[in-house]
Amino acid sequence: MIKKINRRQFLALSLAGAGGAIITSCVRGNSSQSSPKASLKPAIDLPKLHTSKNGLLEVDLEASYRPVKLGDKQAYLLAYNGQVPAPRLSAKPGDKVKIKFTNNLSNSTNLHQHGLHIPFTGNADNVFLNIKPGETFNYEFTIPKNHPAGTYWYHPHRHGLVAEQLFGGLAGLFVVRGDLDEIPEIKAAKEEFLVLQDFALDSEGKLIDSDAHMSLMSGREGDLITVNGEPNPSFSIPQNGLLRLRIVNASPSRFYNLSLENHPFYLIATDGNALSEPVETNELLLTPGQRAEVLIKGDKQPKQYRLLNLPYNRGGMGMMGGGGMMGGRGMMGGNNNDDTSAVLATVNYDSAVETIPLPTKLLPVPTLPEPQQVRRFKLNHGMRPSVGMAFLINGKSYENQRIDTQVKLNTVEDWEIVNTGTMDHPFHLHVNHFQVISRNGKPEPYRAWRDTVLVRKGETVRIRIPFRDYAGKTVYHCHILDHEDLGMMANLEIVS
């Protein structure tokens, strides 16, 4: 049985987003402050896929400022191994991962393995590491044997520089192969990976200085949108077959509201975790950081169909209203899509294959036990002495040494997240996935695991979190990454 939800129901879920057209780049400001003063290194040619062998995934990653091709446009971006998007990493549950990471940026950085349930201390998913320019750090961790198969990703997480470095191009997929991939219908589907990114480039292809105050308040957006580093690429679907799209929103602020002409999506996974059965919907809303996996049936007339980015208003601040200072486009404000749809990619039909049905059952999503504690978190913005505008959780701006929330290992908690601000905020919790229980008191239409949930302005979202396996200090924050850098983040300590 396939669940079907209507547009209103789906927009009430925590997959969220809106993007924009592939528009000519604006000319404003100078290149990004992360760009080194030294001359550019030439692009290097490395394999785009690194797969584990004999239980080990071993890879060298280097972050640097390089010339990179975005379609037919020469751009100068921040890149891992000279590639935008970065090399795809692929492993299996139980594999050991070793990443030799070299920072050749002009600022400090680190790596966050977004969505992976791995240790968040030492040399694993430790966002408190400060890897300075010129330094090399060896990451090492083991993916648990019971880790869910899914679509995850890696990106920088050095507080204060996260939005700038991600906006420069630093993002890559991390795929865990497992039980979901072995379901016969999914295994038979054609698979494509879609990394959605946006960029703000000047007329010479250099990164635009993003110090413009209002763009940081709303969250920066660029005028050039790419899918896998290409504007409007083409994909194909076998006639009578299935196309599996694995999509990540790797933009720091932009929401993507996706729709494929004349083709419904059949959602099979959220944030790297499988659903119990496919959910049919015509729109898919992805906030920054979120991932989704969908199946598409090749059962329409063979011709070209457009993957569209539909309008979505994520709110604004004060005098910006809904459209920002630039009418909702570009670096200054840019927090809305146009009122028209934009083309992100084109889907063509391949030659016919034997008909592949949709799967009727996927993987169990367990019901969590009742919580041992309920907490409440208020998202808003305000003024901070000597800093100016800051984004706040429970009235506080982020401080590195302060422990904001302490929980006990192997317990279950409910968190009520209340957005009293003027714009939407996607709320992200590191390491431990959760289930959305309700929105404004109304139950979610179906059960799913997530690591990021959209909390719209005026909305109260209740999530249920099992704190499992790992103790130590990590974070939760808004995944509009300018908001995180400007204070909407807090420290979580899990104690045994």
Coordinates of C-alpha atoms in Angstrom, one line a residue:
M1 CA 0.0 0.0 0.0
I2 CA 1.3 3.5 -0.9
K3 CA 0.3 6.4 1.3
K4 CA -0.7 9.5 -0.6
I5 CA -0.7 13.0 0.9
N6 CA -1.9 16.2 -0.5
R7 CA 0.0 19.4 -1.0
R8 CA -1.1 21.0 2.3
Q9 CA -0.2 17.9 4.3
F10 CA 3.2 17.6 2.6
L11 CA 4.1 21.2 3.2
A12 CA 3.4 20.6 6.9
L13 CA 6.1 18.0 7.1
S14 CA 9.7 18.7 7.9
L15 CA 11.1 18.2 4.4
A16 CA 11.2 21.7 3.2
G17 CA 12.4 24.2 0.7
A18 CA 12.6 26.6 -2.2
G19 CA 15.2 27.5 -4.7
G20 CA 15.4 29.8 -7.6
A21 CA 16.2 30.1 -11.3
I22 CA 19.5 29.9 -12.9
I23 CA 19.9 33.6 -13.2
T24 CA 22.9 35.7 -14.4
S25 CA 25.3 36.4 -11.6
C26 CA 25.2 39.8 -9.9
V27 CA 28.3 42.0 -9.7
R28 CA 28.8 43.1 -6.0
G29 CA 31.7 43.3 -3.7
N30 CA 35.0 41.3 -3.7
S31 CA 36.0 37.7 -3.5
S32 CA 35.3 35.7 -0.3
Q33 CA 37.5 36.2 2.7
S34 CA 38.2 32.5 2.7
S35 CA 40.1 32.9 -0.5
P36 CA 43.8 32.8 0.1
K37 CA 46.1 35.6 -1.0
A38 CA 48.4 33.2 -2.8
S39 CA 47.9 32.3 -6.5
L40 CA 45.2 29.8 -7.3
K41 CA 46.1 26.1 -7.5
P42 CA 45.1 24.4 -10.8
A43 CA 42.2 22.0 -10.6
I44 CA 43.2 18.4 -10.0
D45 CA 41.6 15.3 -11.5
L46 CA 40.7 12.8 -8.9
P47 CA 38.1 10.0 -9.0
K48 CA 34.7 11.3 -8.1
L49 CA 33.8 8.2 -6.2
H50 CA 35.7 6.6 -3.3
T51 CA 34.3 3.3 -2.2
S52 CA 35.3 1.2 0.8
K53 CA 37.2 -2.0 0.1
N54 CA 37.6 -4.9 2.5
G55 CA 35.9 -3.0 5.3
L56 CA 38.0 0.2 4.9
L57 CA 37.2 3.6 3.3
E58 CA 40.5 5.5 3.1
V59 CA 40.6 8.9 1.3
D60 CA 42.7 12.1 1.2
L61 CA 40.7 15.3 1.2
E62 CA 42.2 18.7 0.7
A63 CA 40.2 22.0 1.0
S64 CA 41.5 24.8 -1.1
Y65 CA 40.6 27.8 -3.3
R66 CA 40.6 26.6 -7.0
P67 CA 39.3 27.4 -10.5
V68 CA 36.3 25.1 -11.1
K69 CA 34.0 24.7 -14.0
L70 CA 30.3 25.3 -13.3
G71 CA 28.8 24.2 -16.6
D72 CA 30.5 26.4 -19.2
K73 CA 31.4 29.1 -16.6
Q74 CA 34.8 29.4 -15.1
A75 CA 34.4 30.0 -11.3
Y76 CA 36.9 30.4 -8.5
L77 CA 35.5 28.4 -5.5
L78 CA 36.4 26.6 -2.3
A79 CA 36.6 22.9 -3.2
Y80 CA 37.5 19.5 -1.7
N81 CA 40.1 17.9 -4.1
G82 CA 39.3 20.5 -6.7
Q83 CA 35.7 19.3 -7.2
V84 CA 32.4 21.0 -6.7
P85 CA 30.5 19.1 -5.5
A86 CA 33.2 17.1 -3.7
P87 CA 34.1 13.5 -4.2
R88 CA 31.4 11.0 -3.3
L89 CA 32.3 8.7 -0.4
S90 CA 30.6 5.3 -0.2
A91 CA 30.8 2.8 2.7
K92 CA 28.8 0.0 4.4
P93 CA 27.7 -0.6 8.0
G94 CA 30.7 -1.9 10.0
D95 CA 33.3 -0.2 7.8
K96 CA 36.2 1.8 9.2
V97 CA 36.7 5.3 7.7
K98 CA 40.0 7.1 7.5
I99 CA 40.1 10.6 6.1
K100 CA 43.4 12.4 5.9
F101 CA 42.3 16.0 5.7
T102 CA 44.5 18.9 4.7
N103 CA 43.4 22.5 5.1
N104 CA 44.8 24.8 2.4
L105 CA 42.2 27.5 3.0
S106 CA 43.1 30.9 4.4
N107 CA 40.9 30.3 7.5
S108 CA 40.5 27.5 10.0
T109 CA 38.0 24.7 9.2
N110 CA 36.9 21.2 10.1
L111 CA 34.7 18.4 8.8
H112 CA 31.1 17.5 9.9
Q113 CA 29.7 14.1 8.8
H114 CA 26.1 15.3 8.6
G115 CA 23.6 12.7 9.6
L116 CA 26.0 9.8 10.4
H117 CA 25.4 8.2 13.8
I118 CA 29.1 8.1 14.9
P119 CA 31.1 9.4 17.8
F120 CA 31.2 13.2 18.1
T121 CA 34.4 13.5 20.1
G122 CA 38.1 13.0 19.4
N123 CA 38.9 12.5 15.7
A124 CA 35.4 11.4 14.6
D125 CA 32.5 13.9 14.0
N126 CA 34.0 16.6 16.3
V127 CA 32.7 20.0 15.3
F128 CA 34.9 21.7 18.0
L129 CA 38.1 20.9 16.1
N130 CA 40.0 23.9 14.8
I131 CA 42.1 22.8 11.9
K132 CA 44.3 25.8 11.0
P133 CA 45.5 26.8 7.5
G134 CA 48.3 24.5 6.4
E135 CA 47.5 21.8 8.9
T136 CA 46.6 18.1 8.3
F137 CA 44.3 16.2 10.6
N138 CA 43.5 12.4 10.5
Y139 CA 39.8 11.6 11.0
E140 CA 39.0 8.0 11.9
F141 CA 35.8 6.3 12.9
T142 CA 33.8 3.1 12.4
I143 CA 30.3 3.1 11.0
P144 CA 28.1 1.0 13.4
K145 CA 27.1 -2.4 12.1
N146 CA 23.4 -1.5 12.6
H147 CA 23.7 1.9 10.9
P148 CA 20.9 2.6 8.5
A149 CA 21.6 2.8 4.8
G150 CA 21.1 6.2 3.4
T151 CA 22.2 9.5 1.9
Y152 CA 24.4 11.6 4.2
W153 CA 26.9 14.4 3.4
Y154 CA 30.0 16.2 4.7
H155 CA 30.7 19.9 5.0
P156 CA 32.7 22.4 7.1
H157 CA 31.5 23.2 10.7
R158 CA 33.9 25.7 12.1
H159 CA 31.6 28.1 14.0
G160 CA 31.6 31.6 12.5
L161 CA 32.8 30.4 9.1
V162 CA 30.3 27.6 8.3
A163 CA 28.0 29.6 5.9
E164 CA 30.9 31.3 4.1
Q165 CA 32.8 28.0 3.5
L166 CA 29.7 26.0 2.4
F167 CA 28.6 28.9 0.2
G168 CA 32.1 28.7 -1.4
G169 CA 31.4 25.2 -2.5
L170 CA 32.6 22.8 0.2
A171 CA 30.1 20.0 0.3
G172 CA 30.1 16.3 -0.7
L173 CA 27.9 13.2 -0.4
F174 CA 28.6 10.3 2.0
V175 CA 26.5 7.3 1.1
V176 CA 26.0 4.2 3.3
R177 CA 24.9 1.2 1.4
G178 CA 22.7 -1.4 3.1
D179 CA 19.3 -3.0 3.5
L180 CA 17.3 -0.3 1.7
D181 CA 19.5 -0.8 -1.5
E182 CA 18.7 -4.6 -1.5
I183 CA 14.9 -4.2 -1.8
P184 CA 14.4 -5.7 -5.3
E185 CA 12.4 -2.8 -6.9
I186 CA 14.9 -0.2 -5.5
K187 CA 17.9 -2.3 -6.6
A188 CA 16.4 -2.5 -10.1
A189 CA 15.8 1.3 -10.3
K190 CA 18.2 3.6 -12.1
E191 CA 20.0 5.7 -9.5
E192 CA 21.0 9.4 -9.7
F193 CA 22.5 11.7 -7.0
L194 CA 21.5 15.4 -7.0
V195 CA 23.6 17.9 -5.0
L196 CA 21.8 21.2 -5.0
Q197 CA 24.0 24.3 -4.5
D198 CA 23.8 28.0 -5.1
F199 CA 26.6 30.5 -5.7
A200 CA 27.1 34.3 -5.8
L201 CA 29.8 35.1 -8.4
D202 CA 31.0 38.4 -9.9
S203 CA 31.5 39.0 -13.6
E204 CA 35.0 37.3 -13.3
G205 CA 33.6 34.2 -11.7
K206 CA 35.0 35.1 -8.2
L207 CA 33.0 34.7 -5.0
I208 CA 31.2 37.8 -3.9
D209 CA 32.0 39.2 -0.5
S210 CA 29.1 38.2 1.7
D211 CA 29.5 40.8 4.4
A212 CA 26.3 42.6 3.2
H213 CA 24.4 43.0 6.5
M214 CA 20.9 42.2 5.3
S215 CA 22.0 39.1 3.4
L216 CA 23.4 37.6 6.6
M217 CA 20.3 38.4 8.6
S218 CA 18.1 36.5 6.1
G219 CA 20.7 33.9 5.2
R220 CA 22.7 34.4 2.0
E221 CA 21.5 33.1 -1.3
G222 CA 23.2 33.2 -4.7
D223 CA 21.8 33.8 -8.2
L224 CA 23.5 30.8 -9.8
I225 CA 22.0 27.4 -8.9
T226 CA 23.6 24.2 -9.9
V227 CA 22.8 20.5 -9.7
N228 CA 26.0 18.5 -9.4
G229 CA 27.9 21.5 -10.4
E230 CA 25.9 22.1 -13.6
P231 CA 23.1 24.5 -14.4
N232 CA 20.1 22.6 -15.8
P233 CA 21.7 19.2 -16.3
S234 CA 19.8 16.3 -18.0
F235 CA 18.9 13.0 -16.5
S236 CA 17.1 10.0 -18.0
I237 CA 14.5 7.6 -16.8
P238 CA 13.9 4.2 -18.4
Q239 CA 10.5 3.9 -20.0
N240 CA 8.4 1.6 -17.8
G241 CA 11.2 1.6 -15.3
L242 CA 12.0 3.5 -12.1
L243 CA 14.3 6.4 -11.4
R244 CA 15.7 6.7 -7.9
L245 CA 16.8 10.3 -7.0
R246 CA 19.0 10.8 -3.9
I247 CA 18.9 14.6 -3.3
V248 CA 20.8 16.8 -0.8
N249 CA 20.2 20.5 -0.2
A250 CA 23.8 21.6 0.2
S251 CA 23.0 25.4 0.1
P252 CA 23.6 27.4 3.3
S253 CA 20.2 29.2 3.3
R254 CA 18.2 28.4 0.1
F255 CA 15.1 26.2 0.3
Y256 CA 14.2 24.0 -2.6
N257 CA 10.5 23.2 -3.4
L258 CA 10.8 20.5 -6.0
S259 CA 8.3 19.2 -8.5
L260 CA 8.7 17.1 -11.7
E261 CA 6.3 17.9 -14.5
N262 CA 3.5 15.3 -14.8
H263 CA 5.3 12.9 -12.4
P264 CA 4.6 12.4 -8.8
F265 CA 7.4 11.6 -6.4
Y266 CA 7.3 8.4 -4.3
L267 CA 9.2 9.3 -1.1
I268 CA 11.2 6.4 0.2
A269 CA 13.7 8.0 2.7
T270 CA 14.1 11.2 4.7
D271 CA 17.5 12.4 6.0
G272 CA 19.1 9.1 5.2
N273 CA 16.5 6.9 6.8
A274 CA 14.0 4.7 5.0
L275 CA 10.2 5.0 5.5
S276 CA 8.0 2.0 6.1
E277 CA 6.3 2.4 2.8
P278 CA 6.4 4.9 -0.1
V279 CA 4.6 8.2 0.2
E280 CA 3.2 9.8 -2.9
T281 CA 3.4 13.5 -3.3
N282 CA 3.7 16.1 -6.1
E283 CA 6.0 18.5 -4.2
L284 CA 9.1 17.9 -2.2
L285 CA 10.3 20.7 0.1
L286 CA 13.9 20.6 1.3
T287 CA 15.5 23.0 3.8
P288 CA 19.3 23.4 4.0
G289 CA 20.9 20.2 5.1
Q290 CA 18.0 17.9 4.4
R291 CA 18.1 14.9 2.1
A292 CA 15.4 12.9 0.5
E293 CA 15.2 9.8 -1.7
V294 CA 12.4 9.4 -4.2
L295 CA 11.3 7.0 -6.9
I296 CA 9.8 8.2 -10.1
K297 CA 7.8 6.0 -12.5
G298 CA 8.7 6.1 -16.2
D299 CA 5.1 5.6 -17.2
K300 CA 4.3 8.8 -19.1
Q301 CA 4.7 9.7 -22.8
P302 CA 8.4 9.7 -23.6
K303 CA 9.6 13.3 -24.0
Q304 CA 11.4 15.9 -21.9
Y305 CA 10.1 16.9 -18.5
R306 CA 11.4 19.7 -16.3
L307 CA 12.4 19.4 -12.7
L308 CA 11.0 22.6 -11.3
N309 CA 11.7 24.7 -8.2
L310 CA 8.4 26.1 -7.1
P311 CA 7.9 29.4 -5.2
Y312 CA 8.3 29.3 -1.4
N313 CA 8.3 32.2 1.1
R314 CA 10.5 31.5 4.1
G315 CA 9.9 34.8 5.7
G316 CA 11.9 38.0 6.4
M317 CA 13.0 40.5 9.0
G318 CA 11.6 43.9 9.8
M319 CA 11.8 46.4 6.9
M320 CA 12.7 43.5 4.6
G321 CA 9.2 42.2 4.8
G322 CA 8.8 39.1 2.6
G323 CA 11.0 40.1 -0.3
G324 CA 14.2 41.5 1.1
M325 CA 16.0 44.6 -0.2
M326 CA 16.5 43.0 -3.6
G327 CA 13.0 41.8 -4.1
G328 CA 13.8 38.3 -2.8
R329 CA 16.7 37.6 -5.2
G330 CA 20.5 37.8 -4.9
M331 CA 22.8 38.2 -1.9
M332 CA 20.9 41.1 -0.2
G333 CA 17.9 39.4 1.4
G334 CA 17.1 36.7 -1.1
N335 CA 14.8 34.7 1.1
N336 CA 12.0 34.0 -1.3
N337 CA 11.7 32.3 -4.7
D338 CA 10.3 34.3 -7.5
D339 CA 6.5 33.9 -8.0
T340 CA 7.3 31.8 -11.0
S341 CA 8.8 28.3 -11.2
A342 CA 12.4 27.8 -12.2
V343 CA 14.0 24.9 -14.1
L344 CA 16.7 23.0 -12.1
A345 CA 17.2 20.0 -14.4
T346 CA 15.6 18.2 -17.4
V347 CA 14.5 14.5 -17.4
N348 CA 14.4 12.6 -20.6
Y349 CA 13.1 9.1 -21.4
D350 CA 15.4 6.2 -22.2
S351 CA 14.5 3.1 -24.2
A352 CA 11.8 0.8 -22.8
V353 CA 12.6 -1.8 -20.2
E354 CA 10.5 -4.5 -18.5
T355 CA 8.0 -2.8 -16.2
I356 CA 9.3 -2.4 -12.7
P357 CA 6.6 -1.9 -10.0
L358 CA 6.9 0.3 -7.0
P359 CA 7.8 -1.4 -3.8
T360 CA 4.8 -1.7 -1.4
K361 CA 6.9 -2.1 1.8
L362 CA 10.2 -0.6 2.8
L363 CA 11.8 -0.9 6.2
P364 CA 10.2 -0.8 9.7
V365 CA 10.1 2.6 11.5
P366 CA 9.7 1.7 15.2
T367 CA 7.4 3.6 17.5
L368 CA 9.5 5.3 20.2
P369 CA 8.6 4.9 23.9
E370 CA 7.1 7.8 25.8
P371 CA 9.7 10.4 26.8
Q372 CA 11.3 10.6 30.2
Q373 CA 11.6 14.4 30.0
V374 CA 10.0 17.2 27.9
R375 CA 12.0 20.4 27.1
R376 CA 11.0 23.6 25.4
F377 CA 13.2 25.6 23.0
K378 CA 12.3 29.1 21.6
L379 CA 13.9 30.3 18.4
N380 CA 14.0 34.0 17.8
H381 CA 16.4 36.9 17.1
G382 CA 17.3 40.0 19.0
M383 CA 20.1 42.5 19.9
R384 CA 23.3 41.4 21.7
P385 CA 25.5 44.0 23.4
S386 CA 28.7 44.8 21.4
V387 CA 27.6 42.3 18.7
G388 CA 24.4 43.7 17.3
M389 CA 21.8 41.5 15.7
A390 CA 22.0 37.9 16.9
F391 CA 19.9 34.8 16.5
L392 CA 18.9 33.1 19.7
I393 CA 17.8 29.9 21.3
N394 CA 15.9 30.4 24.6
G395 CA 17.1 34.0 24.5
K396 CA 20.8 33.1 24.4
S397 CA 23.4 33.5 21.7
Y398 CA 25.9 30.8 21.2
E399 CA 28.9 30.5 23.6
N400 CA 31.5 27.8 23.0
Q401 CA 32.1 26.9 26.7
R402 CA 28.5 27.0 28.0
I403 CA 26.5 23.8 28.3
D404 CA 23.0 24.7 27.4
T405 CA 21.3 21.3 27.6
Q406 CA 22.4 18.2 29.5
V407 CA 20.7 14.8 28.8
K408 CA 21.3 11.3 30.0
L409 CA 22.5 8.5 27.6
N410 CA 20.0 5.8 26.8
T411 CA 17.0 8.0 27.5
V412 CA 14.2 9.3 25.3
E413 CA 13.1 13.0 25.4
D414 CA 10.5 15.2 23.7
W415 CA 11.7 18.6 22.6
E416 CA 9.1 21.3 21.8
I417 CA 10.7 23.8 19.4
V418 CA 8.8 27.1 19.2
N419 CA 9.5 29.6 16.5
T420 CA 8.5 33.1 17.7
G421 CA 10.5 34.9 15.0
T422 CA 9.6 36.3 11.6
M423 CA 11.1 33.7 9.3
D424 CA 11.3 29.9 9.1
H425 CA 14.1 28.0 10.8
P426 CA 15.3 24.4 10.0
F427 CA 16.4 22.9 13.3
H428 CA 19.2 20.4 13.1
L429 CA 20.4 18.0 15.9
H430 CA 23.8 16.3 15.5
V431 CA 24.5 12.6 15.7
N432 CA 21.1 11.4 17.1
H433 CA 18.1 11.1 14.7
F434 CA 14.6 11.9 15.9
Q435 CA 10.9 11.5 15.0
V436 CA 8.5 14.4 14.5
I437 CA 5.5 13.8 16.7
S438 CA 3.3 16.8 16.0
R439 CA 3.0 20.4 14.6
N440 CA 0.9 22.8 16.5
G441 CA -0.6 19.8 18.3
K442 CA -1.5 17.9 15.1
P443 CA 0.2 14.5 14.6
E444 CA 2.5 14.0 11.6
P445 CA 0.9 12.1 8.7
Y446 CA 3.5 9.3 8.9
R447 CA 6.4 8.2 11.0
A448 CA 10.0 8.9 9.8
W449 CA 13.5 9.4 11.1
R450 CA 15.1 12.9 10.6
D451 CA 18.0 15.0 11.7
T452 CA 16.6 18.3 10.5
V453 CA 13.1 19.6 10.8
L454 CA 11.5 22.8 9.5
V455 CA 9.9 25.0 12.2
R456 CA 7.9 27.7 10.4
K457 CA 7.3 31.1 12.0
G458 CA 4.6 30.9 14.6
E459 CA 4.9 27.1 14.7
T460 CA 5.5 24.6 17.6
V461 CA 7.1 21.3 16.5
R462 CA 7.4 18.4 18.9
I463 CA 10.2 15.9 18.3
R464 CA 11.1 12.7 20.1
I465 CA 14.8 11.8 20.5
P466 CA 16.4 8.6 21.7
F467 CA 20.0 9.4 22.9
R468 CA 21.9 6.3 22.1
D469 CA 25.5 5.0 22.1
Y470 CA 27.6 8.1 22.5
A471 CA 28.4 10.4 25.4
G472 CA 30.1 13.8 25.2
K473 CA 29.5 17.3 23.9
T474 CA 27.9 18.2 20.6
V475 CA 25.4 20.9 19.2
Y476 CA 22.0 21.7 17.9
H477 CA 21.3 24.7 15.7
C478 CA 19.4 26.4 12.9
H479 CA 20.6 25.1 9.5
I480 CA 20.3 28.4 7.8
L481 CA 24.0 28.6 8.4
D482 CA 24.2 32.4 8.7
H483 CA 21.8 32.1 11.6
E484 CA 24.0 29.4 13.2
D485 CA 27.1 31.6 12.8
L486 CA 25.2 34.5 14.2
G487 CA 24.3 32.7 17.4
M488 CA 21.4 30.3 16.8
M489 CA 23.3 27.3 18.1
A490 CA 23.6 25.6 21.5
N491 CA 25.8 23.0 23.2
L492 CA 24.3 19.6 24.1
E493 CA 26.1 17.4 26.7
I494 CA 25.1 13.7 26.8
V495 CA 26.2 12.1 30.0
S496 CA 26.4 8.4 30.8

